[in-house]
XYZ file of C-alpha atoms in Angstrom:
558
model
C 95.645 103.647 116.405
C 92.768 101.726 117.897
C 91.425 103.318 121.073
C 90.967 100.788 123.849
C 88.231 103.151 124.992
C 86.192 105.942 123.484
C 84.593 108.878 125.192
C 81.080 110.197 125.368
C 80.976 113.879 126.238
C 79.120 117.149 126.134
C 79.398 120.835 125.403
C 80.624 122.598 128.531
C 79.198 126.053 129.036
C 81.751 128.785 129.546
C 84.696 126.815 128.144
C 87.153 124.515 129.894
C 89.460 125.504 132.703
C 92.882 123.859 132.715
C 94.159 122.981 136.159
C 97.481 124.115 137.579
C 100.344 126.035 136.022
C 101.660 126.323 132.478
C 104.008 123.859 130.964
C 107.015 123.288 133.187
C 108.654 123.806 136.480
C 111.699 121.734 137.394
C 110.081 118.523 138.610
C 112.991 117.493 140.801
C 112.842 120.760 142.732
C 109.073 121.211 142.574
C 106.965 121.221 145.709
C 104.463 119.192 143.653
C 106.862 116.258 143.259
C 105.749 113.028 144.919
C 102.630 111.051 145.599
C 100.851 108.375 143.610
C 98.707 108.953 140.521
C 95.644 106.713 140.720
C 94.152 105.507 137.418
C 91.242 103.200 136.721
C 89.910 101.331 133.678
C 87.172 98.793 133.108
C 89.710 96.203 131.978
C 93.254 95.692 130.819
C 94.080 96.439 127.182
C 95.837 93.264 126.107
C 99.540 92.517 125.841
C 102.161 94.615 127.632
C 104.498 94.178 124.666
C 105.104 97.771 123.480
C 105.945 96.653 119.951
C 102.624 94.809 119.592
C 99.992 96.601 121.652
C 98.052 99.040 119.462
C 95.558 100.508 121.939
C 95.525 104.062 123.182
C 95.049 102.841 126.759
C 98.443 101.150 126.934
C 100.334 103.304 124.444
C 99.451 106.301 126.612
C 100.934 104.534 129.626
C 103.946 103.166 127.756
C 104.903 106.657 126.591
C 106.389 107.242 130.066
C 108.044 103.806 130.173
C 109.717 103.408 126.756
C 111.566 105.587 124.220
C 112.448 105.428 120.535
C 115.157 107.137 118.548
C 112.624 109.888 117.889
C 109.354 110.709 119.601
C 106.344 112.978 119.670
C 107.037 115.635 122.302
C 105.058 115.987 125.468
C 103.849 119.415 124.403
C 100.324 120.727 124.079
C 98.712 121.859 120.827
C 100.111 121.417 117.288
C 103.691 121.245 118.614
C 102.858 117.838 120.060
C 102.489 116.425 116.529
C 106.037 117.325 115.454
C 108.879 114.816 115.745
C 111.801 115.512 118.108
C 114.973 113.556 119.026
C 114.639 111.131 121.917
C 117.269 108.392 122.258
C 118.911 109.905 119.187
C 120.936 112.977 120.095
C 119.589 114.941 117.109
C 117.261 114.613 114.157
C 118.658 112.158 111.599
C 120.686 113.060 108.557
C 118.595 112.592 105.435
C 120.612 111.283 102.488
C 119.902 109.988 98.977
C 116.718 112.015 98.690
C 115.147 110.280 101.687
C 116.343 106.719 101.047
C 118.938 106.811 103.842
C 118.544 108.067 107.404
C 121.479 108.290 109.819
C 120.939 108.547 113.583
C 123.446 109.003 116.407
C 122.570 107.360 119.726
C 122.852 109.440 122.896
C 125.516 108.470 125.408
C 124.910 107.456 129.005
C 121.341 106.139 128.819
C 120.451 102.961 130.692
C 117.495 100.632 130.736
C 115.518 100.256 133.944
C 117.522 97.075 134.713
C 120.749 99.102 134.680
C 122.082 97.866 131.335
C 123.471 100.554 128.985
C 121.583 101.264 125.757
C 123.742 100.393 122.736
C 123.405 100.471 118.966
C 123.055 96.672 119.118
C 119.855 97.162 121.119
C 118.582 99.547 118.436
C 119.260 97.084 115.602
C 117.724 94.199 117.557
C 114.612 96.254 118.337
C 114.092 97.101 114.671
C 114.382 93.423 113.741
C 112.043 92.474 116.569
C 109.256 94.587 115.027
C 109.061 91.953 112.286
C 109.848 88.930 114.439
C 106.886 89.549 116.749
C 104.501 90.586 113.980
C 103.970 94.178 115.060
C 100.699 95.510 113.604
C 102.585 98.267 111.772
C 105.527 96.142 110.592
C 104.453 96.282 106.963
C 102.839 99.697 106.743
C 105.399 101.711 108.724
C 108.637 99.753 108.429
C 108.132 97.592 105.338
C 110.147 100.033 103.238
C 113.413 99.195 105.029
C 115.764 97.163 102.835
C 115.414 93.533 103.884
C 111.935 94.020 105.324
C 110.295 91.986 102.549
C 112.262 88.928 103.640
C 111.387 89.640 107.276
C 107.687 89.824 106.492
C 107.887 86.485 104.665
C 110.017 84.721 107.295
C 109.895 86.739 110.558
C 111.955 84.304 112.625
C 114.888 84.647 110.206
C 114.735 88.466 110.026
C 118.125 90.189 109.636
C 117.295 93.465 107.824
C 120.603 92.908 106.036
C 121.482 95.978 104.027
C 118.717 97.931 105.695
C 120.101 98.546 109.177
C 123.790 99.068 109.912
C 125.408 100.172 113.179
C 128.786 101.480 114.268
C 129.439 101.066 117.990
C 132.460 103.390 117.950
C 130.518 106.363 116.567
C 127.110 105.245 117.962
C 125.678 105.688 114.459
C 122.670 103.774 113.135
C 122.089 103.879 109.381
C 118.672 102.866 108.045
C 118.314 102.394 104.290
C 114.989 102.268 102.475
C 114.040 100.766 99.128
C 112.509 104.092 98.098
C 112.254 107.610 99.559
C 109.720 108.008 102.338
C 109.139 111.543 103.550
C 107.103 110.253 106.526
C 109.767 107.856 107.803
C 110.773 110.003 110.826
C 107.118 110.026 111.931
C 107.045 106.235 111.739
C 110.283 105.819 113.683
C 108.807 108.124 116.350
C 105.763 105.876 116.755
C 105.524 103.586 119.779
C 106.115 100.307 117.945
C 109.710 101.391 117.252
C 110.697 101.777 120.908
C 114.123 100.497 121.858
C 114.284 97.395 124.068
C 117.265 95.337 125.268
C 118.646 93.071 122.539
C 117.937 90.125 124.873
C 114.165 90.730 124.803
C 112.457 87.516 123.621
C 111.270 87.560 120.010
C 107.680 86.703 120.851
C 104.674 88.439 122.343
C 105.586 89.234 125.941
C 102.001 88.968 127.122
C 102.052 90.035 130.763
C 105.853 89.921 131.050
C 107.560 93.295 131.400
C 110.397 94.528 129.186
C 112.885 97.027 130.663
C 112.467 100.554 129.339
C 114.313 103.872 129.441
C 111.556 106.275 130.531
C 111.044 107.925 133.926
C 108.786 105.084 135.120
C 108.971 101.301 135.053
C 106.218 98.723 135.409
C 107.019 96.759 138.572
C 103.952 94.499 138.702
C 100.990 93.677 136.506
C 97.897 91.497 136.635
C 95.550 91.541 133.622
C 92.645 90.970 136.016
C 93.500 93.508 138.728
C 95.845 96.215 137.440
C 99.449 97.325 137.528
C 101.944 99.399 139.498
C 104.545 101.781 138.100
C 107.404 103.317 140.047
C 110.290 105.603 139.182
C 113.032 104.145 137.001
C 116.127 104.432 139.248
C 118.425 104.750 136.209
C 116.487 107.536 134.496
C 117.980 110.982 134.083
C 116.311 113.662 132.029
C 118.128 114.109 128.705
C 115.335 116.058 126.999
C 112.523 117.710 128.931
C 110.550 118.015 125.692
C 110.890 114.384 124.667
C 110.795 112.619 128.030
C 110.409 114.810 131.130
C 111.110 113.558 134.601
C 107.688 113.004 136.151
C 106.120 114.702 139.141
C 104.505 111.667 140.766
C 106.584 108.938 142.396
C 104.244 106.124 141.465
C 101.250 105.195 139.296
C 98.601 102.706 140.382
C 96.361 101.501 137.546
C 93.384 99.438 138.759
C 91.040 97.418 136.531
C 87.498 96.215 137.071
C 85.259 99.176 137.954
C 82.148 99.723 135.872
C 81.819 102.994 133.968
C 79.280 104.255 136.527
C 81.442 103.391 139.521
C 84.611 104.737 137.905
C 82.992 108.072 137.119
C 81.740 108.433 140.705
C 85.157 107.477 142.071
C 86.926 110.139 139.966
C 84.368 112.794 140.866
C 85.017 112.081 144.551
C 88.800 111.951 144.200
C 89.131 108.235 144.943
C 90.800 107.920 141.543
C 92.510 110.698 139.587
C 91.561 109.653 136.054
C 89.431 107.091 134.262
C 90.058 105.372 130.955
C 86.520 104.803 129.877
C 83.230 105.986 128.535
C 81.136 108.466 130.462
C 77.623 107.069 130.969
C 75.173 108.995 128.823
C 72.685 109.446 131.646
C 75.298 111.351 133.683
C 76.595 113.823 131.125
C 74.434 116.601 132.515
C 75.826 115.928 135.980
C 79.427 116.148 134.710
C 78.813 119.354 132.816
C 76.823 121.038 135.540
C 78.709 120.040 138.689
C 82.231 119.057 137.670
C 83.108 121.430 134.846
C 86.574 122.204 136.237
C 87.388 118.480 136.189
C 86.400 117.904 132.540
C 88.707 118.631 129.599
C 87.711 118.393 125.935
C 89.966 118.819 122.914
C 89.787 117.953 119.200
C 91.148 114.661 117.961
C 92.151 113.292 114.566
C 89.775 110.438 115.191
C 86.669 108.714 113.908
C 84.222 105.883 114.502
C 83.509 103.578 111.577
C 82.103 100.212 110.504
C 84.681 98.054 108.679
C 82.975 95.463 106.465
C 84.668 92.242 105.405
C 84.957 92.491 101.624
C 85.952 88.821 101.313
C 82.880 87.096 102.767
C 79.102 87.545 102.250
C 77.181 89.704 102.370
C 79.750 92.495 102.189
C 81.781 90.864 99.451
C 79.181 92.715 97.355
C 79.999 96.390 96.853
C 76.266 97.141 96.654
C 75.751 95.655 100.120
C 78.542 97.895 101.467
C 77.057 100.935 99.740
C 73.684 100.082 101.264
C 75.096 100.290 104.800
C 76.626 103.672 104.012
C 73.337 105.058 102.704
C 71.266 103.600 105.565
C 73.471 104.906 108.358
C 71.899 107.728 110.384
C 75.036 109.660 111.255
C 73.083 112.208 113.269
C 71.852 109.427 115.550
C 75.449 108.261 115.983
C 76.458 111.819 116.908
C 73.768 111.939 119.581
C 74.674 108.525 120.974
C 78.322 109.576 121.227
C 77.409 112.586 123.329
C 76.227 115.382 121.069
C 77.352 117.850 118.449
C 79.843 119.476 120.817
C 82.197 116.508 120.538
C 81.124 114.657 117.389
C 79.948 115.343 113.843
C 78.634 113.229 110.925
C 81.446 111.878 108.745
C 81.172 110.331 105.284
C 84.843 109.729 104.414
C 87.593 107.695 106.070
C 89.638 110.818 106.868
C 88.696 113.045 109.820
C 88.486 116.827 109.399
C 91.681 118.818 109.098
C 93.779 116.378 107.073
C 92.419 116.864 103.539
C 90.462 119.583 101.720
C 86.709 119.217 101.460
C 85.810 118.528 105.091
C 82.158 117.564 105.342
C 81.710 116.356 101.753
C 79.401 113.343 101.637
C 78.707 110.712 99.002
C 76.347 108.785 101.303
C 73.324 111.009 101.825
C 70.045 111.542 99.998
C 70.622 112.755 96.466
C 74.365 112.058 96.451
C 76.799 109.357 95.305
C 80.599 109.028 94.936
C 80.472 110.891 91.599
C 78.225 113.635 92.955
C 78.951 114.209 96.649
C 76.854 116.623 98.674
C 78.507 119.458 100.647
C 77.446 117.831 103.950
C 75.594 114.781 105.217
C 71.865 115.499 105.538
C 69.723 112.341 105.839
C 69.986 108.569 105.528
C 68.454 107.034 102.420
C 66.773 103.812 103.531
C 64.851 103.302 100.300
C 68.053 103.391 98.264
C 69.773 101.108 100.780
C 66.983 98.507 100.549
C 67.144 98.595 96.762
C 70.932 98.068 96.796
C 70.585 95.099 99.160
C 67.975 93.607 96.832
C 70.205 94.167 93.779
C 73.195 92.625 95.584
C 71.378 89.305 95.982
C 72.200 89.275 99.712
C 68.719 90.052 101.040
C 67.739 87.820 103.958
C 71.286 86.751 104.845
C 72.478 86.504 108.456
C 74.733 89.329 109.647
C 76.481 89.552 113.021
C 77.720 92.930 114.250
C 80.669 92.917 116.687
C 80.894 95.758 119.242
C 82.615 96.437 122.557
C 80.548 95.523 125.608
C 80.320 99.097 126.863
C 77.221 101.218 127.410
C 77.825 103.512 124.454
C 78.946 100.842 121.970
C 76.035 98.615 122.933
C 73.622 101.521 122.415
C 75.108 102.251 119.014
C 75.173 98.548 118.215
C 71.503 98.152 119.028
C 70.645 100.943 116.610
C 72.942 99.498 113.933
C 71.457 96.012 114.317
C 67.962 97.467 113.800
C 69.252 99.393 110.785
C 70.665 96.210 109.230
C 67.338 94.470 109.776
C 65.472 97.407 108.230
C 67.424 97.136 104.976
C 66.852 93.406 104.595
C 69.221 91.347 106.755
C 68.695 88.977 109.667
C 70.982 90.840 112.059
C 72.193 90.150 115.562
C 74.455 92.010 117.970
C 77.500 90.372 119.570
C 79.157 92.483 122.317
C 82.700 91.495 123.321
C 85.025 92.571 126.117
C 86.913 95.780 125.199
C 90.147 93.865 125.822
C 89.429 91.363 123.047
C 87.146 93.042 120.486
C 89.951 94.400 118.279
C 91.991 91.197 118.113
C 88.840 89.134 117.530
C 87.627 91.370 114.708
C 91.050 91.379 113.047
C 91.405 87.595 112.850
C 89.897 86.200 109.647
C 89.412 82.829 111.379
C 86.516 84.412 113.283
C 84.670 85.362 110.057
C 83.614 88.772 111.354
C 81.320 90.408 108.809
C 80.980 93.911 110.281
C 82.177 95.613 113.459
C 82.096 98.955 115.244
C 85.576 100.443 115.588
C 87.269 103.668 116.612
C 90.503 104.877 115.073
C 92.686 107.923 115.409
C 95.929 109.109 113.913
C 99.308 107.723 114.915
C 100.544 111.015 113.483
C 98.861 113.841 111.583
C 98.592 112.396 108.062
C 95.849 110.875 105.871
C 98.072 107.794 105.591
C 97.029 106.745 109.104
C 93.498 106.177 107.836
C 93.726 105.455 104.116
C 96.888 103.331 104.063
C 97.169 101.912 107.581
C 93.535 100.761 107.693
C 93.213 99.622 104.057
C 96.736 98.783 102.807
C 97.403 95.296 101.436
C 100.479 95.000 103.665
C 98.262 95.298 106.747
C 96.016 92.349 105.888
C 97.290 89.168 107.562
C 94.831 86.241 107.378
C 94.614 84.234 110.585
C 96.378 86.870 112.673
C 95.130 88.896 115.648
C 97.271 91.769 114.303
C 95.586 92.434 110.961
C 94.745 96.144 111.071
C 93.068 95.980 107.674
C 89.911 94.454 109.138
C 87.951 94.860 105.899
C 90.530 92.805 103.975
C 90.596 95.289 101.101
C 93.585 94.994 98.763
C 93.160 97.306 95.812
C 95.940 97.729 93.200
C 94.854 101.282 92.375
C 95.150 102.337 96.018
C 98.507 100.597 96.339
C 99.913 102.316 93.258
C 98.793 105.742 94.454
C 100.303 105.199 97.912
C 103.607 104.142 96.327
C 103.654 107.420 94.399
C 102.877 109.401 97.562
C 105.903 107.975 99.366
C 108.102 109.467 96.662
C 106.171 112.729 96.298
C 108.533 115.723 96.103
C 106.534 117.884 98.513
C 103.511 117.954 100.813
C 101.268 119.623 98.226
C 101.896 116.903 95.639
C 101.269 114.255 98.288
C 97.986 115.875 99.285
C 96.683 115.797 95.705
C 97.425 112.072 95.546
C 95.849 111.437 98.962
C 92.659 113.042 97.655
C 92.667 110.484 94.847
C 93.145 107.658 97.361
C 90.305 109.074 99.456
C 88.047 109.100 96.414
C 88.937 105.532 95.535
C 88.325 104.268 99.090
C 84.970 106.070 99.162
C 83.971 104.430 95.889
C 84.939 100.924 97.060
C 83.161 101.435 100.432
C 85.122 98.867 102.493
C 83.838 100.678 105.577
C 81.085 103.039 106.628
C 82.569 106.113 108.325
C 80.181 107.358 111.022
C 81.398 110.349 113.021
C 84.493 112.419 113.707
C 85.208 112.790 117.402
C 86.806 114.898 120.102
C 88.471 113.635 123.258
C 86.998 113.924 126.752
C 88.880 113.531 130.023
C 87.514 113.498 133.571
C 90.032 114.000 136.394
C 89.890 114.213 140.171
C 89.789 117.491 142.118
C 93.238 116.740 143.547
C 94.925 116.411 140.120
C 96.841 119.528 139.125
C 98.645 120.835 136.050
C 96.340 118.992 133.652
C 98.315 118.490 130.455
C 97.277 116.747 127.242
C 99.202 116.011 124.054
C 97.879 115.384 120.565
C 99.041 111.765 120.464
C 99.228 110.452 124.034
C 96.429 112.546 125.579
C 96.843 113.257 129.295
C 100.585 113.036 129.952
C 101.070 111.017 133.139
C 104.521 112.508 133.690
C 103.264 116.100 133.356
C 100.446 116.072 135.894
C 100.791 116.200 139.672
C 98.603 115.233 142.608
C 97.897 117.377 145.627
């Protein structure tokens, strides 16, 4: 998942105090029920279409507006990474060794426009994933029978043979071409939310689709912000999956600078900010507002995807040169320090594969002889590789978000590219457009600064989602594989993983994929990251989940 914002942070002395009470009191009877949660962000995060938007900023918000058959629970800690039933009344039956999954739709659920949710809505929503070109259509749902035809001709998508429904029993049967042990995790992801069958089969832009969650979006302006209010047809069917919220409304305003937003949250004018914390104010946050800051680990990283299909990075030696030249310690400092970031040399963050810290891109190391940890950049080796690649002296443009932290990192990276032999320039873009611009091959982006974190806790979210052939779509704003890598060895290994008999066998194969991706160097991993929140003094019962971060339905305002 691409963050629409990334956080700078700091080590907080004495630990972090969570506000309020533990997990749950009955929200409908709670004395904390009511009020308006006030959020702020520098800008909007693109389309409101929940099956297309792939930014943390909006997926976090949409988690209280929309539901899928399954979901990631609004629970703290590791439990928040496990799949639970949502619009399905129970976990699906797994048949044919994982080729067939049978769900039963809950009774009595309505969309925010009052219409009942039916199995026809479920089937239409699954087809719509392909019709609208969802970024994960190929990687997550391409294994459904009939998906190949849908990917070739989206407008004619039927998923015939792949999705069958029975209105009388409320059963939905999904058949796959091959077993996929991770399929429930993919169905739980936000792009598989259920919308009315009448939802147009195109990007909704700023139009609002009815949802089933406790809140509904009642107005939205991409320039000014949006307003959410309670869904009058919502009733809590699963407190774990979709709890009834404490607040009655959510105001989400756009346009404040990072400096002004931070000051406004400190003073309680806003309750939460989606944005970077200015580096020159980290000491202030840590020293004066410790009780309002919350830090927790994240399966996330910052990296530099390089376009393998155009010069100079069509040369593997040029891509290796960037990896060797990168000062990952400097990137750690610019992100906010060692308390929330660490040098990273592989495209998998710590905790998902054995060998955390191993580095092929440091002095004295290479993909065949990795070092235990990253130590120093190797500029001399990088310059030699650029010379050998025949790309020395070429023009290179680096795309970054126009935020204080990304611009600081980008300035360093531009100087680094110049130091190893390129004529480099920096091109900052609005956070709302950087991802779509970098993804579209028509823009000929050579290298960009990106953040990514797991859609669910698996190496596949980094090694397959970011580099799979099925996620490269020339000319599209929804081409997650920004580097354009399409390697048959990687594809064959991933196909074997999907049929692996157990997690241990899959992990061995993922290590092979990791090694292959490292060797091909389609990107330069920079740092692994933690997540930093700043909230107002009036916000209580601070609650964060592993996927959707601060849960807007779990917190209250005083």
